[in-house]
């Protein structure tokens, strides 16, 4: 028994960009691939669980399909109707949001998914008293999350997502990422932390192939398949002052807060730093002055 | 373990130390009904919680670079059953949880693994920041491989060759988990201890059997810590005391450290890295964003420009306790409704938990999971 949570990008802009970049066939192709993949997962075992979520601007509408509650006595192997309808609804919700600065938020959807997996695990641990599940005790290890992302930028939610990834890893859920654009550094790190895969799919018609060959099989069996080529993993971090990804920064030695420029006082733990031994030679002019006056955007 | 008889109460003088440290006497006097094990566990549990609470606050410097070699004794004495189910199995279990805790408290640290069996020491994992690699290697050791005698000298020599080239202002440590009561060495162990002392490597020993002079001398001379464990919970407590960063005295002042976040990338030409001048040549590596020096593992301090190179996930371990999720309101559950996160129907006569902000309702399992681990409400919009 393995439960999979599929989290699909639900921002209108991202789907629109897909259409623009790859033509009119792109969106049907992506949906077809997702339906084929999720159906394949459900068909592999009657005990397999599946939850499809969308992450959009509006967090009140997330669930697209749930194998646990959409079934009323009889088993459903077909997610197509739910996926088409669910994605349409999420995109429509997104269109109605007035605020143009609103961004789609992955963290709530991922938290939702992890809660779901968490109860799947407690269920399967409770099962062995039942006569059916004797060999299933170890199988909860195969619970996993698949994130289908279409944009390369996740600007906000950095620390929340990081915490979710570490929690997922602690409970043994692996997070796989399939990116239809260049994968965001944060998602690459997610796969890295949890031992999942991060795949870059350049064209929508390669999505199904990628999902079927690398993501469908449980993590325990992945070593038997050829692994996808390892590309560059971006380990940049976001600074606490601007939430911008940096490749060189100053960190507070007490709380490890990341600052993109030297500051005499840590914003997080209020530690006071002595001036660095040799002054940073690069550009002491404009940026440093404006920075000190700016209000902290985070915390 | 039973110390409750009258003659045994006097015990041996050496028992007093351990009993005192663990506060066993007090517990036993309180509880005579036979549930001694449980009460010991409670004491340890409390000590652990206390340790956890005091670990966090400000004085504990997270930004310290530590290099630690864990030496695991794999001699035949490791098959001994004095710890359940066997010393080796207990060690693997406890070291695994120690590694997690260690990296949580020391995000920019590297750990290596050395096993010593049949008098030969072997480095099975070089210094790395990758917990998964360490755990895989650790769990691959099985009891059938444990044989022969232990050699403290060979283990120390190997650890020293690996540690002595690292910069001196970082904390370099060796932690020996020793099960045997003898050490079969090729030469004079005390000269090796002197070498270790001269290169300022801290050596700590956790003994699984009984106290040994050579170990206490080693720990004393190298400013380490020597302890002998009573049972597996005590083992856990002792090993976890090594997870907190060592106090380095003069450098306790806080400062801002400049760091770089290199990419892990493949290179067309195979270049040897700066950390292993003659070592393995790999096709993937990390490149210093300032000077372009290449390394095969991080965290590390760039040898050329002195920039500390780390990866974002390593730092992110530390600042995850900053934003707690406000508690949910407890309400009576409506059996028709279901939990927002796990979609299970609320059981009759149970309570549901309602988020004050988004008014979504959760079951008790999800409530606990959200508040204790995830720190985020699935129904709420995350704001900056
Ligand atoms: Zn900044
Ligand atoms: Zn700080
Ligand atoms: Zn450099
Ligand atoms: Zn629930
Ligand atoms: Zn909420």
XYZ file of C-alpha atoms and ligand atoms in Angstrom:
688
model
C 0.000 0.000 0.000
C 1.334 3.362 -0.973
C -0.327 6.711 -0.809
C 0.668 9.460 -3.160
C -0.222 13.107 -2.881
C 0.000 14.936 -6.185
C 0.197 18.698 -5.857
C -0.423 20.554 -9.093
C 0.411 24.137 -9.920
C -2.831 26.108 -9.929
C -1.874 29.596 -10.923
C -3.603 31.000 -13.966
C -0.476 32.726 -15.205
C 1.551 29.525 -15.156
C -1.015 27.592 -17.186
C -1.300 30.527 -19.540
C 2.441 30.629 -20.005
C 2.398 26.905 -20.824
C -0.151 27.576 -23.525
C 1.904 30.436 -24.876
C 5.209 28.590 -24.901
C 4.096 25.229 -26.245
C 0.958 25.926 -28.246
C -2.686 25.029 -27.804
C -2.041 21.338 -27.349
C 0.029 21.935 -24.221
C -2.741 22.105 -21.646
C -4.699 19.042 -22.851
C -1.405 17.159 -23.039
C -0.483 18.018 -19.448
C -3.910 17.075 -18.149
C -3.897 13.831 -20.130
C -0.505 12.922 -18.664
C -1.592 13.669 -15.133
C -4.746 11.603 -15.533
C -2.836 8.682 -17.024
C -0.261 8.775 -14.260
C -2.738 8.998 -11.390
C -4.905 6.254 -12.878
C -1.861 4.040 -13.269
C -1.006 4.536 -9.630
C -4.536 3.674 -8.531
C -4.621 0.583 -10.717
C -1.439 -0.898 -9.324
C -3.076 -1.900 -6.078
C -6.559 -1.572 -4.682
C -4.976 -0.428 -1.439
C -3.161 2.481 -3.051
C -4.257 5.892 -1.880
C -4.276 9.035 -3.953
C -4.923 12.642 -3.150
C -4.692 15.308 -5.824
C -4.345 18.882 -4.665
C -3.930 22.099 -6.522
C -2.027 25.042 -5.178
C -3.471 28.286 -6.306
C -4.075 31.751 -5.021
C -7.115 30.697 -3.044
C -6.287 28.245 -0.278
C -9.883 27.328 0.542
C -10.156 25.278 -2.643
C -7.410 22.708 -2.836
C -8.761 19.204 -3.171
C -9.158 17.863 -6.685
C -9.484 14.152 -6.030
C -9.358 11.946 -2.976
C -9.449 8.187 -3.349
C -10.620 7.879 0.239
C -13.710 10.040 0.279
C -14.846 10.186 -3.332
C -15.537 6.468 -3.207
C -18.919 5.496 -1.882
C -18.652 1.738 -1.557
C -17.324 1.125 -5.047
C -13.807 1.641 -6.262
C -13.062 4.414 -8.706
C -10.096 4.024 -11.004
C -10.712 7.040 -13.125
C -9.568 10.458 -12.078
C -10.135 12.177 -15.412
C -13.416 13.877 -14.631
C -12.209 15.070 -11.232
C -8.895 16.356 -12.571
C -10.432 18.360 -15.422
C -13.157 19.779 -13.239
C -10.839 20.444 -10.290
C -8.205 22.260 -12.290
C -10.877 24.327 -14.028
C -12.378 25.339 -10.697
C -9.047 26.283 -9.195
C -8.125 28.377 -12.205
C -11.514 30.093 -12.128
C -11.080 30.837 -8.446
C -7.712 32.322 -9.267
C -9.229 34.552 -11.942
C -11.711 36.006 -9.490
C -9.050 37.174 -7.099
C -8.735 40.922 -7.472
C -5.340 41.324 -5.876
C -2.828 41.195 -8.699
C 0.142 40.706 -6.375
C -1.373 37.483 -5.016
C 0.868 34.508 -5.542
C 0.019 30.839 -5.480
C 1.062 29.348 -2.207
C 2.538 25.888 -2.079
C 3.098 25.627 1.671
C -0.555 25.215 2.754
C -1.159 22.583 0.088
C 1.970 20.693 1.079
C 0.965 20.842 4.750
C -2.444 19.503 3.728
C -0.806 16.645 1.859
C 1.502 15.764 4.719
C -1.421 15.649 7.162
C -3.163 13.279 4.784
C -0.109 11.014 4.525
C 0.328 11.166 8.274
C -3.113 9.720 8.847
C -2.480 7.099 6.149
C 0.525 5.954 8.132
C -1.315 5.790 11.404
C -4.037 3.811 9.663
C -1.669 1.259 8.177
C 0.167 0.933 11.479
C -3.101 0.172 13.188
C -4.020 -2.401 10.538
C -1.890 -5.425 11.531
C -4.506 -6.366 14.125
C -6.727 -6.910 11.111
C -6.121 -10.177 9.348
C -5.553 -8.655 5.918
C -2.445 -6.589 6.337
C 0.432 -8.636 7.594
C 3.122 -7.799 5.106
C 2.072 -4.200 4.825
C 3.769 -2.827 7.895
C 6.827 -1.580 6.080
C 4.953 -0.293 3.073
C 4.024 3.028 4.608
C 7.560 4.010 3.671
C 6.401 4.381 0.111
C 4.095 7.254 0.888
C 5.238 10.189 -1.138
C 4.462 13.595 -2.526
C 4.732 14.697 -6.132
C 4.855 18.377 -6.897
C 4.093 19.389 -10.478
C 5.435 22.887 -10.858
C 5.339 25.192 -13.857
C 7.198 28.271 -12.689
C 10.760 28.621 -11.593
C 10.184 31.153 -8.880
C 8.921 30.619 -5.381
C 9.697 33.896 -3.733
C 7.848 33.673 -0.471
C 7.279 30.963 2.116
C 10.928 30.005 2.181
C 11.273 29.060 5.826
C 7.830 27.449 6.059
C 8.538 25.238 3.080
C 11.959 24.315 4.394
C 10.386 23.216 7.646
C 7.822 21.145 5.757
C 10.554 19.442 3.755
C 12.523 18.579 6.858
C 9.388 17.259 8.542
C 8.559 15.182 5.468
C 12.038 13.723 5.580
C 11.762 12.995 9.285
C 8.600 10.997 8.727
C 10.064 9.236 5.697
C 7.911 10.819 2.991
C 9.873 11.621 -0.095
C 9.059 14.650 -2.192
C 9.422 14.300 -5.962
C 9.372 17.321 -8.184
C 8.479 17.501 -11.853
C 9.058 20.923 -13.290
C 7.725 21.986 -16.665
C 9.938 25.026 -16.470
C 13.347 25.290 -14.857
C 12.820 23.902 -11.362
C 12.888 26.447 -8.578
C 16.016 26.134 -6.385
C 13.758 25.552 -3.430
C 12.124 22.548 -5.047
C 15.507 21.138 -6.008
C 16.466 21.393 -2.381
C 13.191 19.702 -1.409
C 14.060 16.677 -3.490
C 17.587 16.761 -2.130
C 16.468 16.903 1.517
C 13.833 14.199 1.273
C 15.658 11.858 -1.093
C 13.230 12.353 -3.935
C 13.814 13.140 -7.583
C 13.773 16.473 -9.283
C 13.000 16.156 -12.991
C 12.971 18.871 -15.563
C 10.562 18.273 -18.404
C 11.126 20.630 -21.270
C 8.051 19.767 -23.340
C 4.543 18.840 -22.198
C 4.550 15.667 -24.303
C 7.526 14.370 -22.331
C 5.671 14.704 -19.045
C 3.973 11.322 -19.144
C 7.210 9.525 -20.007
C 9.018 11.176 -17.107
C 6.238 10.392 -14.661
C 5.905 6.771 -15.744
C 9.587 5.896 -15.861
C 10.873 7.654 -12.787
C 8.054 8.602 -10.441
C 5.536 5.766 -10.635
C 7.613 3.088 -8.954
C 7.966 3.239 -5.173
C 11.118 4.791 -3.768
C 12.372 1.459 -2.503
C 12.530 0.099 -6.054
C 14.014 3.133 -7.761
C 17.574 1.905 -7.585
C 16.637 -0.890 -9.990
C 15.686 1.590 -12.671
C 18.054 3.853 -14.518
C 18.224 7.113 -12.670
C 17.665 10.395 -14.442
C 20.793 12.452 -15.178
C 21.850 14.579 -12.260
C 22.001 18.178 -13.232
C 23.084 21.219 -11.335
C 21.558 21.559 -7.902
C 21.159 25.117 -6.801
C 21.843 25.540 -3.098
C 21.248 29.252 -2.841
C 19.344 30.555 0.137
C 16.888 33.400 0.554
C 17.919 36.294 2.753
C 15.675 37.319 5.620
C 15.714 40.968 4.652
C 14.419 40.775 1.084
C 13.578 37.110 0.560
C 15.864 37.194 -2.434
C 18.049 34.277 -3.453
C 21.711 34.998 -2.885
C 24.868 33.017 -3.491
C 27.010 34.923 -1.040
C 25.737 36.233 2.248
C 26.431 36.985 5.891
C 25.002 34.712 8.519
C 24.462 35.388 12.189
C 26.643 32.993 14.119
C 24.010 32.663 16.833
C 20.785 31.968 14.965
C 22.070 31.463 11.402
C 19.788 34.103 9.932
C 20.881 34.917 6.394
C 21.535 38.557 5.501
C 22.419 39.622 1.994
C 24.635 42.392 3.322
C 26.571 42.999 6.473
C 24.400 44.448 9.215
C 25.611 45.389 12.682
C 22.592 43.880 14.465
C 20.868 40.586 13.694
C 17.224 41.190 12.887
C 16.112 37.854 14.231
C 17.941 37.386 17.507
C 19.202 40.933 18.077
C 22.796 39.848 18.462
C 25.281 42.670 17.981
C 28.173 41.967 15.665
C 31.595 43.543 15.704
C 32.599 45.063 12.387
C 34.180 42.537 10.054
C 37.985 42.545 10.197
C 38.439 43.811 6.665
C 35.637 45.995 5.359
C 33.793 44.513 2.413
C 35.561 46.036 -0.522
C 32.657 45.838 -2.899
C 30.234 48.721 -3.337
C 29.869 50.476 -0.019
C 27.640 53.142 -1.591
C 23.886 53.203 -2.251
C 22.533 49.843 -1.204
C 23.985 49.749 2.303
C 22.575 53.123 3.292
C 19.033 52.448 2.146
C 19.020 49.038 3.709
C 19.400 50.099 7.305
C 16.295 52.228 7.232
C 14.069 49.701 5.532
C 11.523 47.987 7.726
C 12.009 44.265 8.187
C 9.705 42.505 5.792
C 9.814 39.192 7.552
C 9.040 38.507 11.199
C 19.830 -3.110 37.948
C 18.105 -4.122 41.177
C 19.665 -2.208 44.006
C 16.807 -2.420 46.471
C 18.037 -5.192 48.768
C 19.694 -4.172 52.023
C 23.165 -5.513 51.285
C 23.103 -4.189 47.769
C 22.173 -0.751 48.937
C 25.718 -0.237 50.143
C 26.920 -1.535 46.806
C 30.370 -0.959 45.450
C 31.853 2.463 45.696
C 32.061 2.769 41.928
C 28.338 2.268 41.645
C 27.697 5.389 43.654
C 28.947 7.684 40.938
C 26.687 6.290 38.290
C 23.706 6.024 40.591
C 24.181 9.606 41.653
C 24.479 10.891 38.127
C 21.287 9.187 37.123
C 19.477 9.824 40.386
C 18.555 6.132 40.581
C 18.472 5.987 44.369
C 15.854 8.689 44.683
C 13.645 6.995 42.159
C 13.907 3.605 43.767
C 12.998 4.900 47.180
C 9.919 6.542 45.833
C 8.603 3.603 43.956
C 8.805 0.161 45.560
C 5.995 -1.481 43.638
C 8.187 -2.980 40.985
C 7.693 -0.399 38.289
C 11.292 0.679 38.589
C 12.068 0.603 34.902
C 9.276 2.978 34.145
C 10.328 5.476 36.737
C 13.926 5.403 35.541
C 12.610 6.087 32.112
C 10.640 9.005 33.468
C 13.739 10.500 35.059
C 15.704 10.147 31.860
C 12.818 11.567 29.907
C 12.741 14.580 32.184
C 16.468 15.075 31.966
C 16.169 14.913 28.229
C 13.442 17.495 28.137
C 15.434 19.732 30.405
C 18.461 19.341 28.193
C 16.347 20.096 25.137
C 14.927 23.259 26.648
C 18.281 24.577 27.689
C 19.928 23.671 24.409
C 18.003 26.081 22.295
C 18.427 29.511 23.827
C 20.826 32.094 22.617
C 24.108 31.032 24.144
C 24.294 27.927 22.014
C 26.165 28.989 18.945
C 24.762 27.355 15.882
C 27.313 28.781 13.543
C 30.185 26.629 14.650
C 32.093 24.438 12.254
C 32.657 20.983 13.681
C 34.425 17.988 12.233
C 33.661 14.755 14.001
C 34.804 11.209 13.394
C 32.719 8.545 15.050
C 34.703 5.373 15.674
C 32.552 2.303 16.087
C 34.140 -0.701 17.715
C 33.282 -3.752 15.592
C 35.182 -6.334 17.560
C 33.652 -9.608 18.699
C 32.610 -7.941 21.951
C 30.019 -6.008 19.996
C 27.866 -9.148 19.739
C 27.442 -9.103 23.499
C 23.835 -8.991 24.626
C 24.241 -6.653 27.586
C 22.308 -4.026 25.673
C 19.136 -5.236 24.024
C 18.970 -6.751 21.453
C 22.752 -6.628 21.096
C 25.393 -4.008 21.647
C 25.787 -3.492 17.926
C 22.086 -3.128 17.214
C 21.668 -0.749 20.129
C 24.665 1.284 18.982
C 23.379 1.570 15.427
C 19.970 2.669 16.625
C 21.307 5.212 19.067
C 23.977 6.631 16.775
C 21.368 7.067 14.035
C 19.176 9.217 16.231
C 22.273 11.010 17.497
C 23.221 11.990 13.951
C 19.854 13.638 13.432
C 20.156 15.598 16.623
C 23.765 16.442 15.927
C 23.038 17.977 12.543
C 20.087 19.839 13.952
C 22.296 21.497 16.538
C 25.334 21.829 14.287
C 24.029 22.653 10.847
C 27.455 23.392 9.479
C 29.285 20.318 10.623
C 30.699 17.248 8.990
C 30.787 13.728 10.340
C 32.796 10.734 9.225
C 32.574 7.113 10.241
C 35.379 4.725 11.134
C 34.889 1.088 12.047
C 37.521 -0.985 13.749
C 37.419 -4.750 13.526
C 40.045 -7.409 13.849
C 42.546 -4.709 14.912
C 42.195 -2.895 11.602
C 40.590 0.515 11.407
C 38.732 1.400 8.261
C 37.148 4.670 7.233
C 33.768 3.725 5.790
C 32.452 7.272 5.334
C 34.735 10.276 4.850
C 33.684 13.583 6.400
C 30.314 14.571 5.002
C 27.291 16.673 5.822
C 24.950 14.084 4.332
C 23.047 12.247 7.074
C 21.549 9.758 4.681
C 24.949 8.542 3.539
C 26.076 8.048 7.124
C 22.940 6.208 8.151
C 23.108 3.897 5.139
C 26.697 3.008 5.925
C 25.927 2.532 9.588
C 22.986 0.224 9.039
C 25.019 -1.878 6.629
C 27.199 -3.127 9.490
C 25.923 -6.438 10.791
C 26.901 -8.715 13.612
C 28.519 -11.306 11.381
C 31.185 -8.798 10.435
C 32.077 -8.148 14.044
C 35.153 -10.140 14.900
C 38.603 -10.027 16.379
C 39.904 -7.428 18.775
C 39.665 -3.689 18.981
C 42.640 -1.432 18.470
C 42.292 2.017 19.933
C 45.634 3.090 18.553
C 44.851 2.183 14.952
C 41.498 3.909 15.164
C 43.004 7.067 16.609
C 45.786 7.118 14.053
C 43.335 6.871 11.191
C 41.107 9.581 12.620
C 44.120 11.786 13.200
C 45.417 11.478 9.645
C 42.001 12.537 8.448
C 41.609 15.432 10.855
C 45.037 16.960 11.240
C 45.069 18.821 7.933
C 41.888 20.723 8.696
C 42.232 24.293 9.943
C 42.975 24.476 13.646
C 40.393 27.049 14.593
C 37.595 24.605 13.886
C 36.452 22.088 16.402
C 37.893 18.701 15.472
C 36.670 15.750 17.456
C 36.739 11.989 17.685
C 34.035 10.017 19.427
C 34.918 6.405 20.149
C 32.196 3.912 20.962
C 34.123 1.117 22.592
C 32.714 -2.210 23.519
C 35.792 -4.298 24.245
C 37.800 -4.166 27.449
C 41.115 -4.581 25.704
C 42.925 -2.771 22.962
C 45.404 -4.714 20.874
C 47.811 -2.103 19.578
C 50.860 -2.294 17.326
C 52.814 0.235 19.376
C 52.711 2.466 22.366
C 49.234 3.934 22.692
C 50.450 6.795 24.861
C 52.654 8.190 22.133
C 49.624 8.263 19.845
C 47.655 10.040 22.547
C 50.436 12.605 22.718
C 50.192 13.147 18.970
C 46.456 13.593 19.241
C 46.935 16.032 22.069
C 49.510 17.987 20.092
C 47.150 18.439 17.158
C 44.375 19.609 19.484
C 41.816 17.000 18.505
C 39.228 16.372 21.181
C 38.735 12.673 21.902
C 35.724 11.368 23.783
C 34.981 7.766 24.593
C 31.719 6.054 25.408
C 32.401 2.685 26.963
C 29.784 -0.051 26.727
C 31.485 -2.347 29.229
C 33.497 -0.991 32.155
C 35.830 1.856 32.930
C 39.332 1.679 31.458
C 42.371 3.669 32.497
C 43.607 4.246 28.972
C 40.294 5.750 27.912
C 39.986 8.061 30.877
C 43.570 9.185 30.280
C 42.815 9.800 26.599
C 39.746 11.864 27.393
C 41.536 13.803 30.120
C 44.551 14.708 28.002
C 42.573 15.721 24.941
C 39.845 17.636 26.837
C 37.219 15.102 25.857
C 34.658 13.280 27.912
C 34.711 9.668 29.038
C 31.611 7.850 30.167
C 30.515 4.272 30.657
C 26.891 3.503 29.933
C 24.457 1.704 32.220
C 21.707 0.827 29.790
C 20.471 1.978 26.419
C 18.588 5.017 27.706
C 21.685 6.117 29.552
C 23.671 5.502 26.370
C 21.304 7.798 24.514
C 21.653 10.498 27.132
C 25.432 10.268 27.145
C 25.830 10.364 23.389
C 23.423 13.266 23.064
C 25.590 15.336 25.359
C 28.115 15.285 22.511
C 25.626 16.907 20.165
C 25.786 20.314 21.803
C 28.650 22.372 20.417
C 31.700 22.379 22.694
C 32.366 25.637 24.460
C 35.420 27.119 22.872
C 36.047 29.757 25.511
C 37.410 32.830 23.815
C 35.402 32.628 20.597
C 32.015 32.773 22.343
C 31.393 36.297 21.111
C 28.810 36.477 18.363
C 29.742 37.683 14.950
C 28.534 37.686 11.416
C 30.129 35.071 9.222
C 30.380 35.530 5.514
C 29.247 32.472 3.648
C 28.804 31.334 0.084
C 26.150 29.030 -1.327
C 27.835 27.054 -4.099
C 25.916 25.075 -6.694
C 26.343 21.345 -6.951
C 27.186 20.897 -10.580
C 28.774 18.552 -13.043
C 31.909 19.581 -14.853
C 33.034 18.604 -18.311
C 36.679 18.145 -17.419
C 37.419 16.053 -14.385
C 39.281 18.172 -11.894
C 40.551 17.048 -8.543
C 39.095 18.982 -5.676
C 40.971 21.152 -3.248
C 39.985 19.068 -0.259
C 41.644 15.888 -1.510
C 44.834 17.065 -3.177
C 45.605 13.623 -4.515
C 42.316 11.985 -3.803
C 39.335 10.932 -5.850
C 38.497 12.901 -8.923
C 34.814 13.376 -9.321
C 32.648 14.715 -12.076
C 30.429 16.641 -9.740
C 31.438 19.242 -7.258
C 30.859 22.552 -5.567
C 32.511 25.699 -6.814
C 33.335 28.588 -4.505
C 31.256 31.536 -5.760
C 34.045 33.976 -4.972
C 37.242 32.385 -6.214
C 36.136 29.302 -8.132
C 37.896 26.743 -5.939
C 36.371 23.289 -6.247
C 35.299 21.042 -3.385
C 33.674 17.642 -3.319
C 31.625 18.152 -0.190
C 30.323 21.016 1.876
C 30.259 22.619 4.463
C 33.881 23.598 4.117
C 35.981 26.707 4.407
C 37.429 27.739 1.079
C 41.170 27.234 1.284
C 41.841 30.011 -1.162
C 39.612 32.873 -0.083
C 38.474 31.710 3.371
C 34.805 31.917 2.490
C 32.676 29.407 4.393
C 30.759 27.328 1.867
C 27.431 25.874 2.960
C 24.153 24.739 1.416
C 20.882 26.449 2.173
C 19.167 23.329 3.562
C 21.947 22.975 6.109
C 21.206 26.423 7.485
C 17.467 26.007 7.212
C 17.498 23.247 9.822
C 18.142 25.873 12.437
C 15.498 28.505 11.988
C 12.425 26.392 11.862
C 11.205 26.917 15.383
C 10.706 30.588 14.913
C 7.071 30.858 13.913
C 4.759 28.787 16.075
C 1.224 28.168 14.855
C -1.377 29.813 17.124
C -3.507 27.230 18.955
C -6.824 26.165 17.438
C -10.175 26.550 19.172
C -11.624 23.331 20.555
C -15.229 22.727 19.521
C -17.648 19.804 19.457
C -17.370 17.830 16.287
C -20.190 17.549 13.833
C -20.243 13.902 12.739
C -21.458 14.858 9.288
C -18.435 17.027 8.621
C -14.904 15.806 8.017
C -11.405 16.995 8.787
C -10.093 19.583 6.344
C -6.657 17.992 6.056
C -7.173 14.231 6.174
C -10.816 14.136 5.025
C -11.852 11.565 7.597
C -15.279 12.001 9.176
C -15.144 13.225 12.746
C -15.834 10.417 15.183
C -18.906 10.767 17.341
C -18.405 12.559 20.658
C -14.920 13.723 19.769
C -13.718 17.267 19.527
C -12.712 19.120 16.451
C -10.234 21.958 16.300
C -11.001 25.138 14.465
C -8.386 27.508 13.129
C -9.163 30.988 14.418
C -8.096 32.596 11.188
C -9.576 30.528 8.377
C -12.245 28.644 10.394
C -11.354 25.302 8.825
C -11.807 22.330 11.163
C -9.307 19.618 11.925
C -9.284 16.301 13.758
C -7.070 15.750 16.775
C -4.400 13.817 14.836
C -3.989 16.596 12.330
C -4.132 19.249 15.049
C -1.201 17.640 16.841
C 0.751 17.108 13.649
C 0.200 20.697 12.549
C 1.190 22.235 15.858
C 4.092 19.992 16.690
C 5.708 19.516 13.328
C 4.401 21.614 10.485
C 3.780 25.012 12.138
C 1.469 26.074 9.359
C -2.271 25.876 8.803
C -3.277 24.251 5.478
C -6.332 26.482 5.197
C -4.670 29.804 5.833
C -2.956 31.911 3.315
C 0.704 32.291 4.182
C 1.676 35.876 4.506
C 5.090 37.343 4.769
Zn 18.370 40.782 1.678
Zn 20.865 36.156 14.898
Zn 37.009 30.635 -2.435
Zn -7.475 15.151 10.202
Zn -6.098 28.390 9.282
